[in-house]
PDB file of C-alpha atoms in Angstrom:
ATOM      1  CA  UNK A   1      14.396 -60.673 -47.919  1.00 86.00           C
ATOM      2  CA  UNK A   2      15.686 -57.172 -47.294  1.00 96.00           C
ATOM      3  CA  UNK A   3      18.109 -56.449 -44.456  1.00 98.00           C
ATOM      4  CA  UNK A   4      18.253 -53.136 -42.595  1.00 98.00           C
ATOM      5  CA  UNK A   5      21.290 -52.281 -40.481  1.00 98.00           C
ATOM      6  CA  UNK A   6      20.027 -49.871 -37.803  1.00 98.00           C
ATOM      7  CA  UNK A   7      22.463 -47.940 -35.601  1.00 98.00           C
ATOM      8  CA  UNK A   8      21.361 -45.654 -32.747  1.00 98.00           C
ATOM      9  CA  UNK A   9      23.821 -43.576 -30.740  1.00 98.00           C
ATOM     10  CA  UNK A  10      21.767 -41.150 -28.646  1.00 98.00           C
ATOM     11  CA  UNK A  11      22.350 -41.461 -24.916  1.00 97.00           C
ATOM     12  CA  UNK A  12      18.671 -40.672 -24.316  1.00 95.00           C
ATOM     13  CA  UNK A  13      15.647 -43.002 -24.588  1.00 92.00           C
ATOM     14  CA  UNK A  14      13.251 -42.620 -27.511  1.00 91.00           C
ATOM     15  CA  UNK A  15      10.793 -40.373 -25.668  1.00 89.00           C
ATOM     16  CA  UNK A  16      13.600 -37.880 -24.969  1.00 93.00           C
ATOM     17  CA  UNK A  17      15.651 -38.304 -28.151  1.00 96.00           C
ATOM     18  CA  UNK A  18      14.890 -36.552 -31.434  1.00 96.00           C
ATOM     19  CA  UNK A  19      17.125 -38.888 -33.424  1.00 98.00           C
ATOM     20  CA  UNK A  20      15.641 -42.049 -31.896  1.00 98.00           C
ATOM     21  CA  UNK A  21      12.087 -40.806 -32.507  1.00 97.00           C
ATOM     22  CA  UNK A  22      12.841 -40.487 -36.223  1.00 98.00           C
ATOM     23  CA  UNK A  23      14.848 -43.714 -36.550  1.00 98.00           C
ATOM     24  CA  UNK A  24      12.047 -45.543 -34.731  1.00 98.00           C
ATOM     25  CA  UNK A  25       9.512 -44.160 -37.218  1.00 98.00           C
ATOM     26  CA  UNK A  26      11.777 -45.083 -40.126  1.00 98.00           C
ATOM     27  CA  UNK A  27      12.179 -48.624 -38.815  1.00 98.00           C
ATOM     28  CA  UNK A  28       8.434 -49.015 -38.272  1.00 98.00           C
ATOM     29  CA  UNK A  29       7.753 -48.015 -41.884  1.00 98.00           C
ATOM     30  CA  UNK A  30      10.588 -50.283 -43.050  1.00 98.00           C
ATOM     31  CA  UNK A  31       9.161 -53.300 -41.238  1.00 97.00           C
ATOM     32  CA  UNK A  32       5.737 -52.586 -42.732  1.00 97.00           C
ATOM     33  CA  UNK A  33       7.298 -52.590 -46.213  1.00 97.00           C
ATOM     34  CA  UNK A  34       9.454 -55.664 -45.476  1.00 96.00           C
ATOM     35  CA  UNK A  35       7.486 -57.867 -43.038  1.00 95.00           C
ATOM     36  CA  UNK A  36       9.700 -60.857 -43.827  1.00 94.00           C
ATOM     37  CA  UNK A  37      12.919 -58.860 -43.690  1.00 96.00           C
ATOM     38  CA  UNK A  38      15.697 -58.704 -41.146  1.00 97.00           C
ATOM     39  CA  UNK A  39      16.767 -55.818 -38.934  1.00 98.00           C
ATOM     40  CA  UNK A  40      20.263 -55.895 -37.437  1.00 98.00           C
ATOM     41  CA  UNK A  41      20.250 -53.413 -34.566  1.00 98.00           C
ATOM     42  CA  UNK A  42      22.991 -51.796 -32.500  1.00 98.00           C
ATOM     43  CA  UNK A  43      22.188 -49.438 -29.640  1.00 98.00           C
ATOM     44  CA  UNK A  44      25.632 -47.962 -29.161  1.00 98.00           C
ATOM     45  CA  UNK A  45      24.629 -46.148 -25.979  1.00 98.00           C
ATOM     46  CA  UNK A  46      23.490 -49.368 -24.304  1.00 97.00           C
ATOM     47  CA  UNK A  47      26.138 -51.656 -25.831  1.00 97.00           C
ATOM     48  CA  UNK A  48      29.042 -49.656 -27.275  1.00 97.00           C
ATOM     49  CA  UNK A  49      31.461 -51.378 -29.602  1.00 97.00           C
ATOM     50  CA  UNK A  50      35.114 -51.356 -28.518  1.00 94.00           C
ATOM     51  CA  UNK A  51      37.205 -48.381 -29.473  1.00 94.00           C
ATOM     52  CA  UNK A  52      39.792 -49.296 -32.075  1.00 92.00           C
ATOM     53  CA  UNK A  53      43.042 -50.630 -30.637  1.00 90.00           C
ATOM     54  CA  UNK A  54      46.508 -50.968 -32.117  1.00 90.00           C
ATOM     55  CA  UNK A  55      45.980 -54.719 -32.419  1.00 89.00           C
ATOM     56  CA  UNK A  56      42.649 -54.352 -34.215  1.00 90.00           C
ATOM     57  CA  UNK A  57      43.998 -51.656 -36.513  1.00 89.00           C
ATOM     58  CA  UNK A  58      47.215 -53.432 -37.484  1.00 87.00           C
ATOM     59  CA  UNK A  59      45.434 -56.748 -37.988  1.00 88.00           C
ATOM     60  CA  UNK A  60      43.546 -55.167 -40.862  1.00 88.00           C
ATOM     61  CA  UNK A  61      46.770 -54.718 -42.807  1.00 88.00           C
ATOM     62  CA  UNK A  62      48.474 -58.044 -42.147  1.00 89.00           C
ATOM     63  CA  UNK A  63      47.972 -61.631 -43.253  1.00 87.00           C
ATOM     64  CA  UNK A  64      45.483 -63.373 -40.917  1.00 88.00           C
ATOM     65  CA  UNK A  65      47.879 -66.321 -40.766  1.00 87.00           C
ATOM     66  CA  UNK A  66      50.353 -64.093 -38.940  1.00 89.00           C
ATOM     67  CA  UNK A  67      47.906 -62.698 -36.378  1.00 91.00           C
ATOM     68  CA  UNK A  68      48.631 -63.184 -32.717  1.00 90.00           C
ATOM     69  CA  UNK A  69      45.777 -64.644 -30.636  1.00 89.00           C
ATOM     70  CA  UNK A  70      45.024 -61.119 -29.396  1.00 89.00           C
ATOM     71  CA  UNK A  71      44.920 -59.732 -32.935  1.00 88.00           C
ATOM     72  CA  UNK A  72      42.736 -62.596 -34.136  1.00 89.00           C
ATOM     73  CA  UNK A  73      40.214 -62.028 -31.344  1.00 91.00           C
ATOM     74  CA  UNK A  74      39.837 -58.272 -31.784  1.00 89.00           C
ATOM     75  CA  UNK A  75      39.866 -58.444 -35.575  1.00 91.00           C
ATOM     76  CA  UNK A  76      37.098 -61.040 -35.498  1.00 92.00           C
ATOM     77  CA  UNK A  77      34.928 -58.455 -33.738  1.00 94.00           C
ATOM     78  CA  UNK A  78      35.736 -55.887 -36.431  1.00 95.00           C
ATOM     79  CA  UNK A  79      34.876 -58.389 -39.148  1.00 96.00           C
ATOM     80  CA  UNK A  80      31.441 -59.025 -37.641  1.00 97.00           C
ATOM     81  CA  UNK A  81      30.644 -55.307 -37.886  1.00 98.00           C
ATOM     82  CA  UNK A  82      32.120 -55.042 -41.381  1.00 98.00           C
ATOM     83  CA  UNK A  83      30.122 -58.023 -42.633  1.00 98.00           C
ATOM     84  CA  UNK A  84      26.921 -56.519 -41.212  1.00 98.00           C
ATOM     85  CA  UNK A  85      27.627 -53.403 -43.264  1.00 98.00           C
ATOM     86  CA  UNK A  86      28.382 -55.393 -46.417  1.00 98.00           C
ATOM     87  CA  UNK A  87      25.294 -57.606 -46.107  1.00 98.00           C
ATOM     88  CA  UNK A  88      22.834 -54.778 -45.482  1.00 98.00           C
ATOM     89  CA  UNK A  89      20.430 -53.667 -48.190  1.00 98.00           C
ATOM     90  CA  UNK A  90      20.018 -50.338 -46.397  1.00 98.00           C
ATOM     91  CA  UNK A  91      21.594 -48.619 -43.406  1.00 98.00           C
ATOM     92  CA  UNK A  92      19.948 -46.305 -40.861  1.00 98.00           C
ATOM     93  CA  UNK A  93      22.037 -44.239 -38.442  1.00 98.00           C
ATOM     94  CA  UNK A  94      20.892 -41.978 -35.627  1.00 98.00           C
ATOM     95  CA  UNK A  95      23.565 -39.311 -35.200  1.00 98.00           C
ATOM     96  CA  UNK A  96      22.696 -36.591 -32.692  1.00 98.00           C
ATOM     97  CA  UNK A  97      25.066 -33.650 -32.417  1.00 98.00           C
ATOM     98  CA  UNK A  98      27.006 -33.613 -29.147  1.00 97.00           C
ATOM     99  CA  UNK A  99      29.424 -30.724 -28.692  1.00 96.00           C
ATOM    100  CA  UNK A 100      29.346 -29.968 -32.431  1.00 96.00           C
ATOM    101  CA  UNK A 101      30.011 -33.516 -33.641  1.00 97.00           C
ATOM    102  CA  UNK A 102      28.873 -37.148 -33.425  1.00 98.00           C
ATOM    103  CA  UNK A 103      28.815 -39.225 -30.211  1.00 98.00           C
ATOM    104  CA  UNK A 104      32.087 -40.989 -29.450  1.00 97.00           C
ATOM    105  CA  UNK A 105      30.286 -44.342 -29.586  1.00 98.00           C
ATOM    106  CA  UNK A 106      29.343 -43.735 -33.212  1.00 98.00           C
ATOM    107  CA  UNK A 107      32.916 -42.714 -33.990  1.00 98.00           C
ATOM    108  CA  UNK A 108      34.094 -46.006 -32.463  1.00 98.00           C
ATOM    109  CA  UNK A 109      31.719 -47.966 -34.712  1.00 98.00           C
ATOM    110  CA  UNK A 110      32.972 -46.080 -37.762  1.00 98.00           C
ATOM    111  CA  UNK A 111      36.598 -46.694 -36.800  1.00 97.00           C
ATOM    112  CA  UNK A 112      35.857 -50.412 -36.699  1.00 97.00           C
ATOM    113  CA  UNK A 113      34.054 -50.640 -40.039  1.00 98.00           C
ATOM    114  CA  UNK A 114      36.395 -48.455 -42.076  1.00 97.00           C
ATOM    115  CA  UNK A 115      39.001 -50.850 -43.456  1.00 96.00           C
ATOM    116  CA  UNK A 116      41.081 -49.553 -46.338  1.00 94.00           C
ATOM    117  CA  UNK A 117      41.333 -52.102 -49.099  1.00 94.00           C
ATOM    118  CA  UNK A 118      37.940 -53.537 -48.223  1.00 96.00           C
ATOM    119  CA  UNK A 119      35.190 -51.149 -47.101  1.00 98.00           C
ATOM    120  CA  UNK A 120      37.343 -48.173 -48.068  1.00 97.00           C
ATOM    121  CA  UNK A 121      39.597 -47.531 -51.034  1.00 92.00           C
ATOM    122  CA  UNK A 122      39.095 -47.460 -54.804  1.00 93.00           C
ATOM    123  CA  UNK A 123      36.451 -50.232 -54.813  1.00 96.00           C
ATOM    124  CA  UNK A 124      34.549 -50.170 -51.490  1.00 98.00           C
ATOM    125  CA  UNK A 125      32.823 -53.444 -50.668  1.00 98.00           C
ATOM    126  CA  UNK A 126      29.501 -51.778 -49.709  1.00 98.00           C
ATOM    127  CA  UNK A 127      29.571 -49.174 -52.479  1.00 98.00           C
ATOM    128  CA  UNK A 128      26.158 -47.892 -53.451  1.00 98.00           C
ATOM    129  CA  UNK A 129      24.314 -49.159 -50.379  1.00 98.00           C
ATOM    130  CA  UNK A 130      21.789 -46.520 -49.304  1.00 98.00           C
ATOM    131  CA  UNK A 131      22.460 -45.010 -45.890  1.00 98.00           C
ATOM    132  CA  UNK A 132      20.056 -42.647 -44.152  1.00 98.00           C
ATOM    133  CA  UNK A 133      21.475 -40.527 -41.324  1.00 98.00           C
ATOM    134  CA  UNK A 134      19.171 -38.810 -38.849  1.00 98.00           C
ATOM    135  CA  UNK A 135      21.379 -35.891 -37.803  1.00 98.00           C
ATOM    136  CA  UNK A 136      19.489 -34.171 -35.001  1.00 98.00           C
ATOM    137  CA  UNK A 137      20.739 -31.047 -33.248  1.00 98.00           C
ATOM    138  CA  UNK A 138      19.544 -28.755 -30.479  1.00 97.00           C
ATOM    139  CA  UNK A 139      19.963 -25.568 -32.517  1.00 96.00           C
ATOM    140  CA  UNK A 140      20.381 -24.822 -36.192  1.00 96.00           C
ATOM    141  CA  UNK A 141      23.622 -25.152 -38.113  1.00 96.00           C
ATOM    142  CA  UNK A 142      22.056 -24.732 -41.543  1.00 94.00           C
ATOM    143  CA  UNK A 143      23.744 -22.716 -44.294  1.00 94.00           C
ATOM    144  CA  UNK A 144      23.480 -19.016 -43.550  1.00 95.00           C
ATOM    145  CA  UNK A 145      22.977 -19.417 -39.802  1.00 95.00           C
ATOM    146  CA  UNK A 146      25.506 -18.014 -37.296  1.00 95.00           C
ATOM    147  CA  UNK A 147      26.556 -21.529 -36.277  1.00 95.00           C
ATOM    148  CA  UNK A 148      27.089 -22.893 -39.764  1.00 95.00           C
ATOM    149  CA  UNK A 149      30.916 -22.964 -39.278  1.00 96.00           C
ATOM    150  CA  UNK A 150      30.452 -25.362 -36.348  1.00 96.00           C
ATOM    151  CA  UNK A 151      28.646 -28.064 -38.333  1.00 96.00           C
ATOM    152  CA  UNK A 152      30.911 -31.097 -37.909  1.00 96.00           C
ATOM    153  CA  UNK A 153      28.293 -33.844 -38.178  1.00 98.00           C
ATOM    154  CA  UNK A 154      27.094 -33.780 -41.773  1.00 97.00           C
ATOM    155  CA  UNK A 155      30.455 -32.663 -43.141  1.00 96.00           C
ATOM    156  CA  UNK A 156      32.303 -35.420 -41.300  1.00 98.00           C
ATOM    157  CA  UNK A 157      29.807 -38.173 -42.096  1.00 98.00           C
ATOM    158  CA  UNK A 158      29.734 -37.217 -45.754  1.00 98.00           C
ATOM    159  CA  UNK A 159      33.521 -37.591 -45.868  1.00 98.00           C
ATOM    160  CA  UNK A 160      33.405 -41.030 -44.240  1.00 98.00           C
ATOM    161  CA  UNK A 161      30.175 -42.592 -45.477  1.00 98.00           C
ATOM    162  CA  UNK A 162      29.911 -41.137 -48.976  1.00 98.00           C
ATOM    163  CA  UNK A 163      33.465 -40.265 -49.962  1.00 97.00           C
ATOM    164  CA  UNK A 164      35.438 -43.034 -48.221  1.00 97.00           C
ATOM    165  CA  UNK A 165      32.911 -45.895 -48.172  1.00 98.00           C
ATOM    166  CA  UNK A 166      31.011 -45.016 -51.345  1.00 98.00           C
ATOM    167  CA  UNK A 167      27.602 -45.280 -49.707  1.00 98.00           C
ATOM    168  CA  UNK A 168      24.527 -43.568 -51.152  1.00 98.00           C
ATOM    169  CA  UNK A 169      23.992 -41.009 -48.404  1.00 98.00           C
ATOM    170  CA  UNK A 170      20.889 -39.020 -47.462  1.00 98.00           C
ATOM    171  CA  UNK A 171      20.457 -36.853 -44.360  1.00 98.00           C
ATOM    172  CA  UNK A 172      17.302 -36.186 -42.369  1.00 98.00           C
ATOM    173  CA  UNK A 173      17.926 -33.217 -40.065  1.00 98.00           C
ATOM    174  CA  UNK A 174      15.528 -32.505 -37.188  1.00 98.00           C
ATOM    175  CA  UNK A 175      16.834 -29.267 -35.677  1.00 98.00           C
ATOM    176  CA  UNK A 176      16.084 -26.809 -32.875  1.00 97.00           C
ATOM    177  CA  UNK A 177      15.283 -29.800 -30.674  1.00 96.00           C
ATOM    178  CA  UNK A 178      16.140 -27.859 -27.500  1.00 96.00           C
ATOM    179  CA  UNK A 179      13.462 -25.236 -28.196  1.00 96.00           C
ATOM    180  CA  UNK A 180      10.823 -27.075 -26.176  1.00 90.00           C
ATOM    181  CA  UNK A 181      13.199 -27.454 -23.223  1.00 91.00           C
ATOM    182  CA  UNK A 182      15.087 -24.165 -23.161  1.00 95.00           C
ATOM    183  CA  UNK A 183      12.989 -21.118 -22.179  1.00 95.00           C
ATOM    184  CA  UNK A 184      15.388 -18.850 -24.072  1.00 94.00           C
ATOM    185  CA  UNK A 185      14.369 -20.655 -27.279  1.00 96.00           C
ATOM    186  CA  UNK A 186      10.614 -20.564 -26.646  1.00 95.00           C
ATOM    187  CA  UNK A 187       9.893 -18.456 -29.715  1.00 96.00           C
ATOM    188  CA  UNK A 188      11.501 -21.153 -31.859  1.00 95.00           C
ATOM    189  CA  UNK A 189       9.122 -23.919 -30.754  1.00 96.00           C
ATOM    190  CA  UNK A 190       6.955 -23.640 -33.917  1.00 96.00           C
ATOM    191  CA  UNK A 191      10.072 -23.985 -36.087  1.00 96.00           C
ATOM    192  CA  UNK A 192      11.192 -26.987 -34.046  1.00 96.00           C
ATOM    193  CA  UNK A 193       7.778 -28.631 -34.387  1.00 97.00           C
ATOM    194  CA  UNK A 194       7.815 -28.036 -38.143  1.00 97.00           C
ATOM    195  CA  UNK A 195      11.318 -29.505 -38.387  1.00 97.00           C
ATOM    196  CA  UNK A 196      10.273 -32.557 -36.342  1.00 97.00           C
ATOM    197  CA  UNK A 197       7.210 -33.155 -38.513  1.00 98.00           C
ATOM    198  CA  UNK A 198       9.246 -32.734 -41.694  1.00 98.00           C
ATOM    199  CA  UNK A 199      11.799 -35.249 -40.400  1.00 98.00           C
ATOM    200  CA  UNK A 200       9.107 -37.836 -39.696  1.00 98.00           C
ATOM    201  CA  UNK A 201       7.610 -37.282 -43.135  1.00 98.00           C
ATOM    202  CA  UNK A 202      11.054 -37.556 -44.704  1.00 98.00           C
ATOM    203  CA  UNK A 203      11.639 -40.867 -42.930  1.00 98.00           C
ATOM    204  CA  UNK A 204       8.412 -42.314 -44.343  1.00 98.00           C
ATOM    205  CA  UNK A 205       9.192 -41.000 -47.821  1.00 98.00           C
ATOM    206  CA  UNK A 206      12.726 -42.378 -47.729  1.00 98.00           C
ATOM    207  CA  UNK A 207      11.445 -45.846 -46.816  1.00 98.00           C
ATOM    208  CA  UNK A 208       8.972 -45.739 -49.703  1.00 97.00           C
ATOM    209  CA  UNK A 209      11.759 -44.696 -52.057  1.00 97.00           C
ATOM    210  CA  UNK A 210      14.035 -47.492 -50.874  1.00 97.00           C
ATOM    211  CA  UNK A 211      11.261 -50.084 -51.087  1.00 96.00           C
ATOM    212  CA  UNK A 212      10.702 -49.179 -54.719  1.00 94.00           C
ATOM    213  CA  UNK A 213      14.410 -49.254 -55.382  1.00 93.00           C
ATOM    214  CA  UNK A 214      14.860 -52.692 -53.828  1.00 91.00           C
ATOM    215  CA  UNK A 215      11.854 -54.069 -55.680  1.00 87.00           C
ATOM    216  CA  UNK A 216      13.109 -52.852 -59.068  1.00 81.00           C
TER     217      UNK A 216
END
């Protein structure tokens, strides 16, 4: 049975969140393809994981037999998140852009799961696992746009997820999501709607692709 690890990080509910709308559609298609499968879900806005501490960080580089009770407790929480990553057949992440980058809650999750010598390093333990990131943003930061230099979501996540963890990364990017809310962007509403529809179609297509891949 296939396992999907689903991470949401938007602070807004689905009806007000572009990233959640697409991850919800992705998950619905996934569950239709894998009715007997498992979904491990983290809503980081509702239940954030702890930010990395000195004890949790250092425990990753020392013999467990030498851990203090405090180190053992916090490292056990890291291990739960790491094992979820390693056991997943596919990973889905909602990553809205807040102030040019990812939400701090998503950064905290990444800080917990990146462990050099295990998930990171020359032979990452989850290498090759497909990860789909829904990287929504209120404007456009696409190549050639005025705000391209401020794109710190896709660039950062590529460095961590693909380069450091060796995951098979694909982005779905619904953009101009503020067009329907900001009167100054009213003329961009058709472009936003097209981007939203393309993102939903991309989510369905990605699930179909992954289902075929897992069945092979």
